[in-house]
Amino acid sequence: MLAFSRRDSTLQTLFDSDELTVLGMLVGELIELLSPLCPHTNDEIFTEPPPFWRQDPALNRLFPDAYRDDEAASAEFSRYTMADQTLAKTDAANLVLTDLGDADDGLVSVPLDHIEAWLITLTNLRLVLAERMGVDNIAEANSMDHPTAAVYTWCGLILDSMVQLL
Amino acid sequence: MTTPLIDERTHVATKTLPPWATIVWNDEVNLMSYVTHVFMKYFGYPRPKAEELMLQVHRQGRATVSWGGREQMERDATAMQSYGLWASLERT
């Protein structure tokens, strides 16, 4: 992967086919992770999120307690914000998939109005990967000889190369 | 008639409640460049202020990124969380 560069009204980079596949797969897995929390009808928007999300450290990190010392207020906050947040994260991930799908011979063009979606999705991916690796120290992840650590670091490079252009 | 009096007192008490704050906590995942970007983008803070807050998060473990009424702070905390930052709100 080359660092992103600005061209016309897009940010562009070149991915090889493995990189395209891996990123697409990870984003797909993120969407899958979020899908049980997605409301299917308007009636479900303010219902209690399914309790299993509390057992998953990655989901807990994506939806942290808003009130650290008040469990009831945090639960209420989750009830009112989680569905919207889940939809927003899923929409962002889908925009990334769209841009990856439109890649032309490895050339990925991210329109300016998709940039936030990319930043948010790459961040969500890194949060999930870090939780899955059980790593809470970046230096540790960087030194790990492990495919997940390599992917985690790689997502960070993509993210940083985009932020540098803003 | 005591009810109006109680209502009035409640109202006064509500108005004088201390404001709330949105806190961003340090985590080992989020990139310094990205956190700065989020503070500039969402709050409209100039780069020096955004960088100062980011460094405060990094070095002190937390920073207060905005103050205000509870509803606004819930909106700000939600926004920070939607960017993937580790955010909460609390009474100041």
Short mmCIF file of C-alpha atoms in Angstrom, two decimals, chain B:
data_model
loop_
_atom_site.label_atom_id
_atom_site.label_comp_id
_atom_site.label_asym_id
_atom_site.label_seq_id
_atom_site.Cartn_x
_atom_site.Cartn_y
_atom_site.Cartn_z
CA MET B 1 -51.07 26.49 47.49
CA THR B 2 -47.74 24.87 47.97
CA THR B 3 -47.37 23.19 44.60
CA PRO B 4 -46.34 26.28 42.60
CA LEU B 5 -43.76 27.09 45.25
CA ILE B 6 -42.23 23.62 44.99
CA ASP B 7 -42.24 23.90 41.20
CA GLU B 8 -40.52 27.23 41.36
CA ARG B 9 -37.87 25.91 43.73
CA THR B 10 -37.26 22.89 41.52
CA HIS B 11 -36.94 25.18 38.55
CA VAL B 12 -34.44 27.42 40.33
CA ALA B 13 -32.49 24.39 41.52
CA THR B 14 -32.37 23.03 37.95
CA LYS B 15 -31.09 26.33 36.63
CA THR B 16 -28.30 26.55 39.16
CA LEU B 17 -27.07 22.96 38.77
CA PRO B 18 -23.38 22.87 37.97
CA PRO B 19 -22.70 22.23 34.30
CA TRP B 20 -21.66 18.91 32.89
CA ALA B 21 -18.49 18.02 31.03
CA THR B 22 -17.53 15.63 28.26
CA ILE B 23 -14.39 13.68 29.05
CA VAL B 24 -12.15 11.87 26.58
CA TRP B 25 -10.00 9.11 28.12
CA ASN B 26 -6.65 7.87 26.93
CA ASP B 27 -6.53 4.59 25.08
CA GLU B 28 -3.61 2.88 23.41
CA VAL B 29 -5.38 2.43 20.11
CA ASN B 30 -6.39 5.82 18.77
CA LEU B 31 -3.74 7.70 16.82
CA MET B 32 -2.68 11.12 18.05
CA SER B 33 -3.22 12.59 14.58
CA TYR B 34 -6.74 11.18 14.43
CA VAL B 35 -7.73 12.41 17.91
CA THR B 36 -6.55 15.91 16.98
CA HIS B 37 -8.54 15.70 13.75
CA VAL B 38 -11.71 14.70 15.62
CA PHE B 39 -11.43 17.64 18.07
CA MET B 40 -10.94 20.05 15.16
CA LYS B 41 -13.68 18.55 13.04
CA TYR B 42 -16.43 18.14 15.63
CA PHE B 43 -15.81 21.06 18.00
CA GLY B 44 -14.29 23.36 15.39
CA TYR B 45 -11.30 23.92 17.70
CA PRO B 46 -8.24 25.50 16.07
CA ARG B 47 -5.33 23.07 15.65
CA PRO B 48 -3.27 24.36 18.62
CA LYS B 49 -6.19 23.87 21.01
CA ALA B 50 -7.05 20.47 19.55
CA GLU B 51 -3.43 19.35 19.88
CA GLU B 52 -3.22 20.62 23.43
CA LEU B 53 -6.32 18.61 24.38
CA MET B 54 -5.00 15.53 22.58
CA LEU B 55 -1.70 15.78 24.48
CA GLN B 56 -3.59 16.22 27.74
CA VAL B 57 -5.48 12.99 27.02
CA HIS B 58 -2.23 11.26 26.13
CA ARG B 59 -0.16 12.46 29.11
CA GLN B 60 -2.72 12.86 31.88
CA GLY B 61 -5.04 10.06 30.89
CA ARG B 62 -8.06 12.27 30.33
CA ALA B 63 -9.15 15.71 29.18
CA THR B 64 -12.33 17.71 29.44
CA VAL B 65 -13.18 18.52 25.85
CA SER B 66 -16.42 20.45 26.34
CA TRP B 67 -18.71 21.87 29.03
CA GLY B 68 -22.40 22.59 29.07
CA GLY B 69 -25.84 21.30 29.91
CA ARG B 70 -26.41 17.60 30.29
CA GLU B 71 -28.21 17.16 26.98
CA GLN B 72 -25.47 18.88 25.02
CA MET B 73 -22.85 16.82 26.83
CA GLU B 74 -24.73 13.64 25.96
CA ARG B 75 -24.66 14.75 22.33
CA ASP B 76 -20.93 15.50 22.53
CA ALA B 77 -20.12 12.21 24.26
CA THR B 78 -22.18 10.33 21.65
CA ALA B 79 -20.29 12.11 18.88
CA MET B 80 -16.91 11.29 20.44
CA GLN B 81 -17.96 7.65 20.82
CA SER B 82 -19.15 7.54 17.23
CA TYR B 83 -15.63 8.58 16.21
CA GLY B 84 -14.32 5.67 18.29
CA LEU B 85 -12.93 7.83 21.08
CA TRP B 86 -13.35 6.63 24.65
CA ALA B 87 -15.71 9.30 25.97
CA SER B 88 -17.99 9.80 28.94
CA LEU B 89 -19.75 12.66 30.65
CA GLU B 90 -19.78 13.78 34.24
CA ARG B 91 -20.82 16.60 36.52
CA THR B 92 -18.12 19.19 36.93
#
